[in-house]
Amino acid sequence: MQVSVNPAKCQGHNRCARIAPDLFTTDDMGTAHVVGDGLVPAGRERVARLAADNCPEYAVSASDEGDSQ
Amino acid sequence: MTATEPRPPTRDWTTDFDILDPRYVEDPARIWDGLRQACPVAHTDRWGSTWLPVRYDDIAAIAHDVEHFSSRDIAVVSPGREFNPEASIPLEAPPITSDPPLHTWARRLLLPAFGPSAIETQTIVTRAVATELIDGFSGRGEVDVATEYAQHIPVRVIAQMIGVPVEDEATFLRWAVTILQEGFINIGKATDCVMELISYFAARGDERRAMPAADRPDDLITLLVEATDDDGAPLTDRHVIGSCFLLLLAGIDTTWSAIGSGLWHLASHPDDQQRLRDDPALMDTAVEEILRFYSPVTMARYVVDDVEVAGCPMKRGDKVLMNFPGGNRDPDMFERANEFVIDRAKNRHFAFGSGIHRCLGSNLARMELRVALETFLDRIPTFELSDESAVTWSAGQVRGPRRVPVRW
């Protein structure tokens, strides 16, 4: 699974980084970024999906496309 | 009709709603449910033409459409607007009352001071404030958590961040109540308070500018007096004072309302209180659910250009209420929307708004709410409402309990 943040949509609600601090971080302006390459470690898929499902701006996505790689 | 005159009660919520009607203040969720079935964007001509959307997606769409919906007037009721929709608001308070491009840099200036890492450092201050308050009543077996606890936490924390004496707390609370909570019923008193606030912050700004730069304390007043705009010019007095107005008042009754609502909920729902005591790891979802279920803040936008929303023709000069509390109860967005679910995992609430005006202080408010609840639960044994009939809720821009007597 892969997570990503759309910086054009992110408004700094900071929900993703609170739910999954190992997957997301925020900069001084509060904008969220993925940690590292955004690849979700095994066992953290549910938390990654929750980060996406709690974003009021629909800026966070968690997709399964990276699984087969 | 003005807000100060007695008003006939609302008969039809779709065409003549009144957010100051006692039934709306008492239980707005029932009215939103009815509107979602009948007419998801209600209208009223009380205090000038005003719209009330109740669906999450409609509210989010309006929040993101800054071309049609301006923040020049964010008050849910603007006295005098029924006579002149262009009536000016008493004070500009950048960035909350600004539109791009001014909004963009005025907000960027303040964002770092309210970012997650900066706010983390305020946790110790907040816990100390909460602990000191509890020390004052813990031996008594009873307290009004609204007036003796919740009310004092945000004002003391923000006073320290801005760089004004905590000893002036009573003045700040009086301004917040008179301007924000009672402004629409007593315009004269509110205007007096705004003038007082302008003189107060003009003096603080002058003091700061008169100091050698190296001696200036590291706080928000210093940040504002040293800041420059995009052209390298210092901020105008009007901007500095307006931003101080926003920074001081925006977080006071909003966060006090959220803390009060959270403690009211725990006092009146012993099962939730016990679950949170047994499993403190629930605090994160509990805080977000308090923000969703008891969202304190309704904002407004001013229509700058005719536009249609969900089939409703909004005209230039109309006002739209940003009903974030109502959107947070939309069953199309939330399962069991009218139930408080303390471990709700999927919670895309927009209690702090949506789009470019996302509450600047959201990290601070969330931290204060969490620390206030944690410290209270830690120091006070199982508590309950001591007089349910004494609990009153505020009306208008900010909804929260103003008296919550509890005992243990």
Short mmCIF file of C-alpha atoms in Angstrom, two decimals:
data_model
loop_
_atom_site.label_atom_id
_atom_site.label_comp_id
_atom_site.label_asym_id
_atom_site.label_seq_id
_atom_site.Cartn_x
_atom_site.Cartn_y
_atom_site.Cartn_z
CA MET A 1 0.00 0.00 0.00
CA GLN A 2 1.09 3.54 -0.81
CA VAL A 3 0.06 6.80 0.89
CA SER A 4 0.26 10.25 -0.63
CA VAL A 5 -0.70 13.85 0.19
CA ASN A 6 -1.96 16.29 -2.40
CA PRO A 7 -0.21 19.53 -1.33
CA ALA A 8 -2.68 21.64 -3.33
CA LYS A 9 -5.54 20.31 -1.21
CA CYS A 10 -3.86 20.04 2.21
CA GLN A 11 -4.91 22.87 4.55
CA GLY A 12 -2.97 21.74 7.60
CA HIS A 13 -5.73 20.06 9.61
CA ASN A 14 -3.02 17.72 10.91
CA ARG A 15 -5.39 14.76 11.21
CA CYS A 16 -3.18 12.34 9.23
CA ALA A 17 -0.02 13.02 11.23
CA ARG A 18 -1.90 12.57 14.51
CA ILE A 19 -3.44 9.27 13.40
CA ALA A 20 -0.31 7.88 11.73
CA PRO A 21 2.84 9.76 12.83
CA ASP A 22 4.97 7.01 11.30
CA LEU A 23 3.44 7.66 7.85
CA PHE A 24 2.91 11.46 7.82
CA THR A 25 4.72 14.52 9.08
CA THR A 26 3.95 18.24 8.94
CA ASP A 27 6.17 21.22 8.11
CA ASP A 28 6.30 24.66 9.78
CA MET A 29 3.26 25.80 7.80
CA GLY A 30 1.33 22.76 8.96
CA THR A 31 1.26 21.15 5.51
CA ALA A 32 1.41 17.36 5.59
CA HIS A 33 3.99 15.21 3.81
CA VAL A 34 4.48 11.46 3.64
CA VAL A 35 7.39 10.04 5.62
CA GLY A 36 10.03 8.59 3.28
CA ASP A 37 8.61 7.10 0.08
CA GLY A 38 5.11 6.69 1.47
CA LEU A 39 5.20 2.91 1.28
CA VAL A 40 3.03 1.51 4.09
CA PRO A 41 4.71 -1.20 6.20
CA ALA A 42 2.81 -4.47 6.63
CA GLY A 43 0.28 -4.21 9.43
CA ARG A 44 -0.20 -0.44 9.08
CA GLU A 45 -2.72 -0.58 6.21
CA ARG A 46 -5.74 0.05 8.44
CA VAL A 47 -4.13 3.13 10.00
CA ALA A 48 -3.15 4.41 6.54
CA ARG A 49 -6.76 4.10 5.39
CA LEU A 50 -7.97 5.89 8.53
CA ALA A 51 -5.62 8.79 7.82
CA ALA A 52 -7.25 9.12 4.39
CA ASP A 53 -10.78 8.68 5.77
CA ASN A 54 -10.31 11.44 8.38
CA CYS A 55 -8.93 14.16 6.12
CA PRO A 56 -11.54 16.94 5.77
CA GLU A 57 -9.90 18.09 2.51
CA TYR A 58 -9.67 14.67 0.83
CA ALA A 59 -5.96 15.48 0.44
CA VAL A 60 -4.69 12.14 1.77
CA SER A 61 -4.97 8.94 -0.23
CA ALA A 62 -4.06 5.35 0.56
CA SER A 63 -4.07 3.02 -2.41
CA ASP A 64 -3.31 -0.67 -2.84
CA GLU A 65 -1.51 -0.17 -6.15
CA GLY A 66 1.92 -0.55 -4.57
CA ASP A 67 1.10 -4.01 -3.15
CA SER A 68 2.12 -6.11 -6.14
CA GLN A 69 5.56 -4.49 -6.37
CA MET B 1 -36.41 43.91 12.36
CA THR B 2 -33.31 44.12 14.52
CA ALA B 3 -31.86 41.53 16.82
CA THR B 4 -32.72 43.69 19.81
CA GLU B 5 -36.46 43.71 19.10
CA PRO B 6 -38.68 40.82 20.12
CA ARG B 7 -39.14 38.49 17.17
CA PRO B 8 -42.09 36.30 16.28
CA PRO B 9 -41.21 32.62 16.68
CA THR B 10 -40.22 30.72 13.55
CA ARG B 11 -43.16 28.90 11.96
CA ASP B 12 -41.42 27.56 8.86
CA TRP B 13 -37.76 26.64 9.26
CA THR B 14 -37.21 26.40 5.49
CA THR B 15 -38.18 30.01 4.68
CA ASP B 16 -37.93 31.89 7.98
CA PHE B 17 -35.27 30.20 10.13
CA ASP B 18 -33.89 31.93 13.22
CA ILE B 19 -30.70 30.59 14.77
CA LEU B 20 -31.43 32.62 17.91
CA ASP B 21 -34.82 30.90 18.36
CA PRO B 22 -34.76 29.06 21.72
CA ARG B 23 -35.62 25.79 19.91
CA TYR B 24 -32.53 26.13 17.69
CA VAL B 25 -30.34 26.96 20.69
CA GLU B 26 -31.75 24.01 22.64
CA ASP B 27 -31.52 21.29 19.98
CA PRO B 28 -30.30 22.43 16.55
CA ALA B 29 -29.76 18.85 15.33
CA ARG B 30 -33.52 18.22 15.23
CA ILE B 31 -33.98 21.26 13.02
CA TRP B 32 -31.11 20.26 10.69
CA ASP B 33 -32.63 16.77 10.34
CA GLY B 34 -35.96 18.28 9.34
CA LEU B 35 -34.30 20.63 6.85
CA ARG B 36 -32.26 17.84 5.23
CA GLN B 37 -35.55 16.12 4.38
CA ALA B 38 -37.44 19.24 3.31
CA CYS B 39 -34.97 21.82 1.99
CA PRO B 40 -31.22 21.39 2.48
CA VAL B 41 -30.51 25.11 2.06
CA ALA B 42 -32.93 27.12 4.20
CA HIS B 43 -33.48 30.87 3.91
CA THR B 44 -34.49 33.75 6.13
CA ASP B 45 -34.98 37.48 5.76
CA ARG B 46 -34.42 38.11 9.46
CA TRP B 47 -31.39 40.48 9.71
CA GLY B 48 -31.09 40.55 5.93
CA SER B 49 -31.23 37.77 3.35
CA THR B 50 -29.38 34.76 4.81
CA TRP B 51 -28.99 31.10 3.75
CA LEU B 52 -28.46 28.06 5.97
CA PRO B 53 -27.05 24.92 4.28
CA VAL B 54 -27.23 21.69 6.30
CA ARG B 55 -25.50 19.11 4.05
CA TYR B 56 -21.78 18.41 4.55
CA ASP B 57 -20.94 18.51 0.83
CA ASP B 58 -22.78 21.80 0.20
CA ILE B 59 -20.99 23.48 3.12
CA ALA B 60 -17.58 22.17 2.00
CA ALA B 61 -18.23 23.37 -1.57
CA ILE B 62 -19.12 26.89 -0.33
CA ALA B 63 -16.04 26.96 1.93
CA HIS B 64 -13.84 26.17 -1.08
CA ASP B 65 -15.47 28.70 -3.43
CA VAL B 66 -13.68 31.89 -2.35
CA GLU B 67 -14.54 33.55 -5.68
CA HIS B 68 -18.24 33.79 -4.82
CA PHE B 69 -18.11 33.66 -1.03
CA SER B 70 -16.05 36.32 0.75
CA SER B 71 -14.93 36.37 4.39
CA ARG B 72 -15.39 40.15 4.66
CA ASP B 73 -18.33 39.55 7.04
CA ILE B 74 -18.04 36.35 9.07
CA ALA B 75 -20.56 37.22 11.80
CA VAL B 76 -23.68 35.03 11.82
CA VAL B 77 -25.75 38.11 12.65
CA SER B 78 -24.51 41.58 11.60
CA PRO B 79 -26.66 44.26 13.23
CA GLY B 80 -27.84 46.83 10.70
CA ARG B 81 -27.33 44.56 7.71
CA GLU B 82 -31.07 44.39 7.08
CA PHE B 83 -30.87 48.09 6.20
CA ASN B 84 -27.56 47.99 4.34
CA PRO B 85 -25.92 44.69 3.29
CA GLU B 86 -22.65 46.56 2.69
CA ALA B 87 -22.60 47.77 6.32
CA SER B 88 -19.02 47.54 7.47
CA ILE B 89 -17.93 45.28 10.27
CA PRO B 90 -16.42 47.06 13.27
CA LEU B 91 -12.86 45.82 12.78
CA GLU B 92 -10.85 43.96 10.19
CA ALA B 93 -9.08 40.97 11.71
CA PRO B 94 -6.63 39.49 9.19
CA PRO B 95 -6.49 36.76 8.09
CA ILE B 96 -9.95 35.55 9.25
CA THR B 97 -11.83 38.47 7.65
CA SER B 98 -9.55 38.58 4.57
CA ASP B 99 -9.78 37.11 1.11
CA PRO B 100 -6.81 36.22 -1.12
CA PRO B 101 -4.30 37.68 -1.83
CA LEU B 102 -4.12 39.54 1.53
CA HIS B 103 -5.31 36.40 3.29
CA THR B 104 -2.48 34.31 1.88
CA TRP B 105 0.46 36.21 3.36
CA ALA B 106 -1.37 37.37 6.51
CA ARG B 107 -2.00 33.70 7.29
CA ARG B 108 1.48 32.47 6.34
CA LEU B 109 2.87 35.00 8.79
CA LEU B 110 1.01 33.37 11.69
CA LEU B 111 0.92 29.68 10.66
CA PRO B 112 4.31 28.64 12.12
CA ALA B 113 3.37 29.93 15.60
CA PHE B 114 0.30 27.66 15.55
CA GLY B 115 1.83 24.62 13.81
CA PRO B 116 1.94 21.21 15.49
CA SER B 117 5.49 21.49 16.85
CA ALA B 118 5.06 25.05 18.18
CA ILE B 119 1.82 24.05 19.93
CA GLU B 120 3.42 20.97 21.46
CA THR B 121 5.58 23.34 23.51
CA GLN B 122 2.41 24.96 24.94
CA THR B 123 1.28 21.65 26.45
CA ILE B 124 3.25 22.25 29.65
CA VAL B 125 1.77 25.74 30.08
CA THR B 126 -1.74 24.40 29.48
CA ARG B 127 -1.32 21.56 31.96
CA ALA B 128 -0.02 24.01 34.56
CA VAL B 129 -3.05 26.29 34.05
CA ALA B 130 -5.47 23.32 34.33
CA THR B 131 -3.70 21.97 37.41
CA GLU B 132 -3.75 25.35 39.17
CA LEU B 133 -7.48 25.74 38.52
CA ILE B 134 -8.22 22.23 39.83
CA ASP B 135 -6.10 22.87 42.94
CA GLY B 136 -8.57 25.65 43.73
CA PHE B 137 -11.66 23.43 43.79
CA SER B 138 -10.59 19.78 44.07
CA GLY B 139 -11.31 19.66 47.80
CA ARG B 140 -14.81 21.07 47.41
CA GLY B 141 -16.61 18.10 45.89
CA GLU B 142 -18.38 20.33 43.38
CA VAL B 143 -17.59 22.91 40.72
CA ASP B 144 -19.10 24.68 37.76
CA VAL B 145 -16.78 23.32 35.06
CA ALA B 146 -17.85 26.00 32.57
CA THR B 147 -17.27 29.12 34.69
CA GLU B 148 -14.54 27.87 37.03
CA TYR B 149 -12.50 25.67 34.69
CA ALA B 150 -13.16 25.61 30.91
CA GLN B 151 -13.55 29.40 30.64
CA HIS B 152 -10.09 30.16 32.08
CA ILE B 153 -7.86 27.76 30.18
CA PRO B 154 -7.74 29.14 26.60
CA VAL B 155 -7.56 32.80 27.67
CA ARG B 156 -4.59 32.20 29.99
CA VAL B 157 -2.67 30.19 27.39
CA ILE B 158 -3.24 32.63 24.52
CA ALA B 159 -2.40 35.66 26.73
CA GLN B 160 1.06 34.16 27.28
CA MET B 161 1.48 33.38 23.58
CA ILE B 162 0.48 36.90 22.52
CA GLY B 163 2.56 38.57 25.23
CA VAL B 164 -0.08 40.32 27.34
CA PRO B 165 -0.42 39.98 31.14
CA VAL B 166 -2.50 37.03 32.35
CA GLU B 167 -3.64 39.43 35.10
CA ASP B 168 -5.78 41.17 32.45
CA GLU B 169 -7.82 37.95 32.02
CA ALA B 170 -11.06 39.46 33.35
CA THR B 171 -10.84 42.26 30.76
CA PHE B 172 -10.21 39.78 27.92
CA LEU B 173 -13.16 37.59 28.98
CA ARG B 174 -15.40 40.66 29.19
CA TRP B 175 -14.39 41.66 25.64
CA ALA B 176 -15.00 38.12 24.32
CA VAL B 177 -18.45 37.90 25.91
CA THR B 178 -19.55 41.46 25.09
CA ILE B 179 -18.26 41.53 21.50
CA LEU B 180 -18.77 37.95 20.33
CA GLN B 181 -21.62 36.56 22.43
CA GLU B 182 -23.70 39.66 23.11
CA GLY B 183 -22.63 41.92 20.23
CA PHE B 184 -25.80 41.36 18.24
CA ILE B 185 -28.09 42.22 21.16
CA ASN B 186 -26.13 45.20 22.52
CA ILE B 187 -24.29 46.94 19.71
CA GLY B 188 -23.33 49.97 21.79
CA LYS B 189 -21.58 47.96 24.51
CA ALA B 190 -19.81 45.81 21.90
CA THR B 191 -18.54 48.91 20.08
CA ASP B 192 -17.23 50.34 23.37
CA CYS B 193 -15.32 47.11 23.97
CA VAL B 194 -13.87 47.14 20.43
CA MET B 195 -12.62 50.71 21.01
CA GLU B 196 -11.12 49.65 24.35
CA LEU B 197 -9.41 46.70 22.68
CA ILE B 198 -8.02 48.89 19.88
CA SER B 199 -6.46 51.31 22.41
CA TYR B 200 -5.12 48.41 24.47
CA PHE B 201 -3.31 46.74 21.57
CA ALA B 202 -2.21 50.05 20.02
CA ALA B 203 -0.41 50.76 23.32
CA ARG B 204 1.12 47.24 23.46
CA GLY B 205 2.38 47.63 19.87
CA ASP B 206 3.91 51.06 20.64
CA GLU B 207 5.66 49.69 23.74
CA ARG B 208 7.14 46.88 21.70
CA ARG B 209 8.36 49.11 18.88
CA ALA B 210 10.00 51.43 21.43
CA MET B 211 12.10 48.54 22.79
CA PRO B 212 15.51 47.72 21.29
CA ALA B 213 14.93 44.72 19.00
CA ALA B 214 17.20 42.50 21.09
CA ASP B 215 15.11 43.10 24.23
CA ARG B 216 11.75 42.25 22.68
CA PRO B 217 10.20 39.08 24.10
CA ASP B 218 9.58 36.16 21.74
CA ASP B 219 5.82 36.39 21.40
CA LEU B 220 3.10 37.16 18.87
CA ILE B 221 3.05 40.94 19.39
CA THR B 222 6.77 41.07 18.58
CA LEU B 223 6.17 38.84 15.55
CA LEU B 224 3.50 41.24 14.25
CA VAL B 225 5.39 44.50 14.88
CA GLU B 226 8.52 43.10 13.21
CA ALA B 227 6.68 41.55 10.26
CA THR B 228 6.67 43.01 6.77
CA ASP B 229 4.21 42.53 3.94
CA ASP B 230 5.03 41.20 0.46
CA ASP B 231 6.54 44.58 -0.50
CA GLY B 232 8.78 44.71 2.56
CA ALA B 233 6.71 47.38 4.34
CA PRO B 234 5.85 47.01 8.04
CA LEU B 235 2.26 46.00 8.79
CA THR B 236 -0.14 48.90 9.33
CA ASP B 237 -1.36 49.58 12.86
CA ARG B 238 -4.78 48.50 11.65
CA HIS B 239 -3.43 45.10 10.59
CA VAL B 240 -1.43 44.53 13.80
CA ILE B 241 -4.37 45.46 16.03
CA GLY B 242 -6.84 43.46 13.92
CA SER B 243 -4.66 40.36 14.10
CA CYS B 244 -4.29 40.79 17.89
CA PHE B 245 -8.09 41.05 18.11
CA LEU B 246 -8.38 37.76 16.21
CA LEU B 247 -5.61 35.97 18.13
CA LEU B 248 -7.00 37.00 21.52
CA LEU B 249 -10.72 36.53 20.99
CA ALA B 250 -11.05 33.74 18.41
CA GLY B 251 -9.79 31.05 20.75
CA ILE B 252 -11.46 32.13 23.98
CA ASP B 253 -15.16 31.28 23.88
CA THR B 254 -14.74 28.68 21.10
CA THR B 255 -12.33 26.44 23.02
CA TRP B 256 -14.01 27.15 26.36
CA SER B 257 -17.21 25.90 24.67
CA ALA B 258 -15.53 22.72 23.41
CA ILE B 259 -14.02 21.94 26.83
CA GLY B 260 -17.34 22.69 28.52
CA SER B 261 -19.25 20.48 26.06
CA GLY B 262 -16.78 17.64 26.57
CA LEU B 263 -17.09 17.78 30.35
CA TRP B 264 -20.89 18.20 30.12
CA HIS B 265 -20.97 15.05 27.97
CA LEU B 266 -18.85 13.03 30.39
CA ALA B 267 -20.90 14.26 33.38
CA SER B 268 -24.19 13.30 31.72
CA HIS B 269 -23.00 10.03 30.07
CA PRO B 270 -21.41 7.97 32.86
CA ASP B 271 -20.78 5.05 30.50
CA ASP B 272 -18.55 7.20 28.25
CA GLN B 273 -16.81 8.70 31.29
CA GLN B 274 -16.03 5.23 32.60
CA ARG B 275 -14.80 3.98 29.21
CA LEU B 276 -12.41 6.93 28.95
CA ARG B 277 -11.16 6.33 32.51
CA ASP B 278 -10.65 2.61 31.80
CA ASP B 279 -8.98 3.18 28.44
CA PRO B 280 -7.15 6.52 28.17
CA ALA B 281 -6.05 5.51 24.64
CA LEU B 282 -9.60 6.44 23.58
CA MET B 283 -8.76 10.11 24.19
CA ASP B 284 -7.79 10.80 20.57
CA THR B 285 -11.08 9.59 19.08
CA ALA B 286 -13.03 11.07 22.01
CA VAL B 287 -11.58 14.53 21.33
CA GLU B 288 -12.45 14.34 17.62
CA GLU B 289 -15.95 13.10 18.42
CA ILE B 290 -16.50 15.97 20.88
CA LEU B 291 -15.41 18.35 18.12
CA ARG B 292 -17.81 16.71 15.65
CA PHE B 293 -20.83 16.21 17.88
CA TYR B 294 -20.57 19.48 19.82
CA SER B 295 -18.95 21.63 17.09
CA PRO B 296 -19.02 25.07 18.70
CA VAL B 297 -18.49 27.38 15.74
CA THR B 298 -20.81 28.59 12.99
CA MET B 299 -19.17 31.11 10.63
CA ALA B 300 -20.58 33.13 7.73
CA ARG B 301 -19.68 34.21 4.23
CA TYR B 302 -20.77 37.21 2.16
CA VAL B 303 -21.93 36.52 -1.40
CA VAL B 304 -19.85 38.75 -3.72
CA ASP B 305 -21.27 37.45 -7.00
CA ASP B 306 -24.63 35.84 -7.81
CA VAL B 307 -24.35 32.05 -7.65
CA GLU B 308 -26.60 29.01 -7.35
CA VAL B 309 -26.09 26.39 -4.62
CA ALA B 310 -28.24 23.24 -4.65
CA GLY B 311 -30.79 25.08 -6.79
CA CYS B 312 -30.90 28.13 -4.51
CA PRO B 313 -30.24 31.52 -6.14
CA MET B 314 -27.81 33.40 -3.89
CA LYS B 315 -27.50 37.09 -4.68
CA ARG B 316 -24.71 39.58 -4.13
CA GLY B 317 -25.02 40.92 -0.57
CA ASP B 318 -26.66 37.75 0.78
CA LYS B 319 -25.10 36.00 3.74
CA VAL B 320 -24.48 32.25 3.98
CA LEU B 321 -24.08 30.62 7.36
CA MET B 322 -21.16 28.18 7.39
CA ASN B 323 -23.05 25.55 9.31
CA PHE B 324 -20.11 23.28 10.15
CA PRO B 325 -21.99 21.94 13.21
CA GLY B 326 -24.92 20.91 10.97
CA GLY B 327 -22.69 19.35 8.31
CA ASN B 328 -21.04 17.33 11.07
CA ARG B 329 -24.42 15.64 11.70
CA ASP B 330 -25.08 14.76 8.05
CA PRO B 331 -26.01 11.05 7.80
CA ASP B 332 -24.67 10.96 4.22
CA MET B 333 -21.20 11.63 5.65
CA PHE B 334 -21.33 10.02 9.11
CA GLU B 335 -22.76 6.66 10.16
CA ARG B 336 -25.06 7.06 13.19
CA ALA B 337 -24.59 10.81 12.73
CA ASN B 338 -26.73 11.80 15.72
CA GLU B 339 -25.03 9.37 18.11
CA PHE B 340 -21.94 10.25 20.12
CA VAL B 341 -19.55 7.37 19.37
CA ILE B 342 -16.51 7.76 21.61
CA ASP B 343 -14.34 5.40 19.52
CA ARG B 344 -15.53 6.62 16.10
CA ALA B 345 -12.63 5.74 13.77
CA LYS B 346 -13.82 7.40 10.54
CA ASN B 347 -14.49 11.01 11.43
CA ARG B 348 -13.98 13.48 8.59
CA HIS B 349 -15.50 16.30 10.68
CA PHE B 350 -14.92 19.93 9.77
CA ALA B 351 -15.39 21.54 13.17
CA PHE B 352 -12.36 23.73 12.31
CA GLY B 353 -13.77 24.64 8.94
CA SER B 354 -12.63 23.61 5.50
CA GLY B 355 -10.55 25.18 2.76
CA ILE B 356 -8.19 28.15 3.07
CA HIS B 357 -9.77 29.44 6.29
CA ARG B 358 -9.18 26.24 8.27
CA CYS B 359 -8.98 27.44 11.87
CA LEU B 360 -5.47 28.82 12.42
CA GLY B 361 -5.65 27.74 16.07
CA SER B 362 -6.92 24.20 15.49
CA ASN B 363 -3.77 22.53 16.84
CA LEU B 364 -3.91 24.74 19.93
CA ALA B 365 -7.63 24.14 20.50
CA ARG B 366 -7.28 20.38 20.10
CA MET B 367 -4.33 20.29 22.51
CA GLU B 368 -6.17 22.43 25.08
CA LEU B 369 -9.28 20.25 24.87
CA ARG B 370 -7.24 17.07 25.33
CA VAL B 371 -5.13 18.43 28.21
CA ALA B 372 -8.19 19.94 29.95
CA LEU B 373 -10.03 16.60 29.83
CA GLU B 374 -6.98 14.49 30.77
CA THR B 375 -6.08 16.68 33.74
CA PHE B 376 -9.68 16.80 34.99
CA LEU B 377 -10.15 13.01 34.72
CA ASP B 378 -6.78 12.49 36.39
CA ARG B 379 -7.48 14.72 39.40
CA ILE B 380 -11.25 14.45 39.92
CA PRO B 381 -13.01 11.15 40.69
CA THR B 382 -16.17 10.08 38.84
CA PHE B 383 -18.37 13.18 38.52
CA GLU B 384 -21.98 13.87 37.54
CA LEU B 385 -24.24 16.85 36.87
CA SER B 386 -25.43 18.30 40.17
CA ASP B 387 -28.22 20.42 38.70
CA GLU B 388 -29.27 19.58 35.17
CA SER B 389 -31.75 22.46 35.05
CA ALA B 390 -28.93 24.98 35.66
CA VAL B 391 -27.16 24.09 32.40
CA THR B 392 -27.60 26.81 29.77
CA TRP B 393 -26.30 26.91 26.18
CA SER B 394 -25.09 29.98 24.30
CA ALA B 395 -26.68 31.06 21.03
CA GLY B 396 -25.32 32.40 17.77
CA GLN B 397 -21.75 32.20 16.50
CA VAL B 398 -20.49 29.91 19.24
CA ARG B 399 -22.48 27.14 20.91
CA GLY B 400 -21.44 25.77 24.25
CA PRO B 401 -22.67 25.29 27.80
CA ARG B 402 -22.30 28.43 29.90
CA ARG B 403 -23.02 26.72 33.26
CA VAL B 404 -22.21 23.08 34.04
CA PRO B 405 -22.41 22.41 37.78
CA VAL B 406 -20.98 18.98 38.65
CA ARG B 407 -20.29 17.06 41.88
CA TRP B 408 -18.22 14.03 42.88
#
